[in-house]
Short mmCIF file of C-alpha atoms in Angstrom, two decimals:
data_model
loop_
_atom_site.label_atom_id
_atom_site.label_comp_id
_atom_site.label_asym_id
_atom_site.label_seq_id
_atom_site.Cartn_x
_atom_site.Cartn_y
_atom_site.Cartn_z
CA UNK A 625 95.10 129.77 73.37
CA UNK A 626 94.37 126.67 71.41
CA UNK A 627 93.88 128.35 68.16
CA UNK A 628 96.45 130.18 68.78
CA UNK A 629 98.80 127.39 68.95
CA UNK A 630 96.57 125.83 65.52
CA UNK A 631 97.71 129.05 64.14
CA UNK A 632 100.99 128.98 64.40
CA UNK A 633 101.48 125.15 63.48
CA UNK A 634 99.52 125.74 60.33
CA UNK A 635 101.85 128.57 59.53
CA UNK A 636 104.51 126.30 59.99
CA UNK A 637 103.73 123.91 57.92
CA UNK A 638 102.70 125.81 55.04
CA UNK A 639 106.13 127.50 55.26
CA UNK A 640 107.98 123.69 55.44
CA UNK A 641 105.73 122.65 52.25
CA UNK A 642 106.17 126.26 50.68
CA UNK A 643 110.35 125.60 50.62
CA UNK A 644 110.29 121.98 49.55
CA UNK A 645 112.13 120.97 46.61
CA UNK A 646 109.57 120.56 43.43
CA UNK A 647 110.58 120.28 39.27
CA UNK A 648 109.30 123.41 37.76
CA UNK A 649 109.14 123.43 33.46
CA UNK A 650 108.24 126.27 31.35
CA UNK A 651 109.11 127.90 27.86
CA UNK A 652 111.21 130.17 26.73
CA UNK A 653 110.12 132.76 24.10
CA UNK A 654 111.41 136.26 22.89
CA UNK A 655 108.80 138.79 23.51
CA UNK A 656 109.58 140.65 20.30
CA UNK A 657 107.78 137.40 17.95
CA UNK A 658 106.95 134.29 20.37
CA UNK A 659 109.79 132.23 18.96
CA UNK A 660 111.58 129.57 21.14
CA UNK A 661 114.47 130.39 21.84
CA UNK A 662 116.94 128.00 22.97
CA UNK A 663 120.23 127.84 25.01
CA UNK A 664 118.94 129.94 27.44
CA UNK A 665 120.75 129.62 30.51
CA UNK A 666 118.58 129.01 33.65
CA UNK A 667 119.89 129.41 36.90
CA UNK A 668 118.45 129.46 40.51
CA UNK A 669 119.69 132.36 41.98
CA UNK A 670 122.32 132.19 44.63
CA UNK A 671 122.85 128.59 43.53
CA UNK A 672 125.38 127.17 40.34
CA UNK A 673 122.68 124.81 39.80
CA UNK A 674 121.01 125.51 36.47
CA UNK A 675 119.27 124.33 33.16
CA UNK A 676 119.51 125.17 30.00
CA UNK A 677 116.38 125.51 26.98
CA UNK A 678 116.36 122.91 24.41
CA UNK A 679 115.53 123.26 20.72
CA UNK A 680 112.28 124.29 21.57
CA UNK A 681 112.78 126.22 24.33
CA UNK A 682 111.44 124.06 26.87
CA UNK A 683 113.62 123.56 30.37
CA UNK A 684 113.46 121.52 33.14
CA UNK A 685 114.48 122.14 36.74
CA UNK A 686 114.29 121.01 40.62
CA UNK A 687 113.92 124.25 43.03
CA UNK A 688 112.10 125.64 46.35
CA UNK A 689 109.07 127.29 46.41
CA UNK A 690 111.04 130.35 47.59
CA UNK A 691 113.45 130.22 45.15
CA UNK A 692 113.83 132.88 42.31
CA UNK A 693 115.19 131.58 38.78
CA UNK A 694 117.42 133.79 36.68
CA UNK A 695 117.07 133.43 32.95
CA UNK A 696 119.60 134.96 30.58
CA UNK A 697 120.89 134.85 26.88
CA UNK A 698 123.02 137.02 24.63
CA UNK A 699 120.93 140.04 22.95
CA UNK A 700 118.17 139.40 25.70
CA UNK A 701 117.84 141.35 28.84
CA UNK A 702 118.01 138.86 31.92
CA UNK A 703 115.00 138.09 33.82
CA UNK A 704 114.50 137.18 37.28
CA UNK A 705 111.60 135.23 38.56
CA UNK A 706 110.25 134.24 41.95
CA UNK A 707 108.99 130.56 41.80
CA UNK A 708 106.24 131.13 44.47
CA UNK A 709 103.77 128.48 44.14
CA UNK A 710 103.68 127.53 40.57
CA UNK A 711 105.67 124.37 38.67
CA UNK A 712 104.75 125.82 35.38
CA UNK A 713 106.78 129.12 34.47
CA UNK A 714 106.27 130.38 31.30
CA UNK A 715 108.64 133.53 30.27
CA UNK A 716 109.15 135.72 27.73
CA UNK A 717 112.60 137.66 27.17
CA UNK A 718 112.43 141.22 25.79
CA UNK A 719 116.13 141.74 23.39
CA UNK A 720 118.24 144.19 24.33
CA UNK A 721 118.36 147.32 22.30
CA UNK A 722 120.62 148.08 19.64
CA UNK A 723 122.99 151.00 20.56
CA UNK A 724 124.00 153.87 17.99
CA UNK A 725 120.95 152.66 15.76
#
C-alpha cells in the first residue's frame, strides 16, 4: 500500500512540474538551404499568445510542458510541435510547392 500511495504522488508531481510554465527559444530555418528565416509567426496552440522570429530567426517564448507550438510563414508549410520536455526547439520549415510548375 505504501508504495502504492509513493506511486501515485510521484506521478503527480511529475505531471504538476511537466505543465509548469517555462521560456522555450529555438531557430527558425527553411529546410530547403538552412537560412534564417524571420517573421515567422509562433503561436501556442489553442492560445493567441505568440512570438515572432527576429532577423536571425531566433524566437523567444513562455509555454507548458504540454503545450504544442504552431509555426507558420507564407510559402512554408506550417508546423506543429509538442514542447514535451525540452526549452530548446530547433525547427526547420519545408516551402510549399509551387503549383502548375
Amino acid at each position: 500500500m505504501r508504495k502504492l500511495l509513493l506511486a501515485g504522488i510521484v506521478l503527480v508531481w511529475a505531471n504538476v512540474a511537466f505543465a509548469q510554465d517555462k521560456t522555450l527559444s529555438g531557430k527558425v530555418t527553411s529546410s530547403k538551404d538552412g537560412s534564417s528565416l524571420s517573421g515567422v509567426s509562433v503561436k501556442i496552440k489553442g492560445t493567441d499568445k505568440g512570438a515572432t522570429t527576429d532577423e536571425n530567426g531566433i524566437y523567444k517564448i513562455i509555454a507548458s510542458g504540454n503545450a504544442s507550438l504552431i509555426f507558420k510563414l507564407n510559402k512554408f508549410k506550417a508546423q506543429k510541435v509538442k514542447v514535451e520536455y525540452r526549452t530548446i526547439l530547433d525547427v526547420q520549415l519545408v516551402p510549399r510547392r509551387r503549383s502548375g510548375k
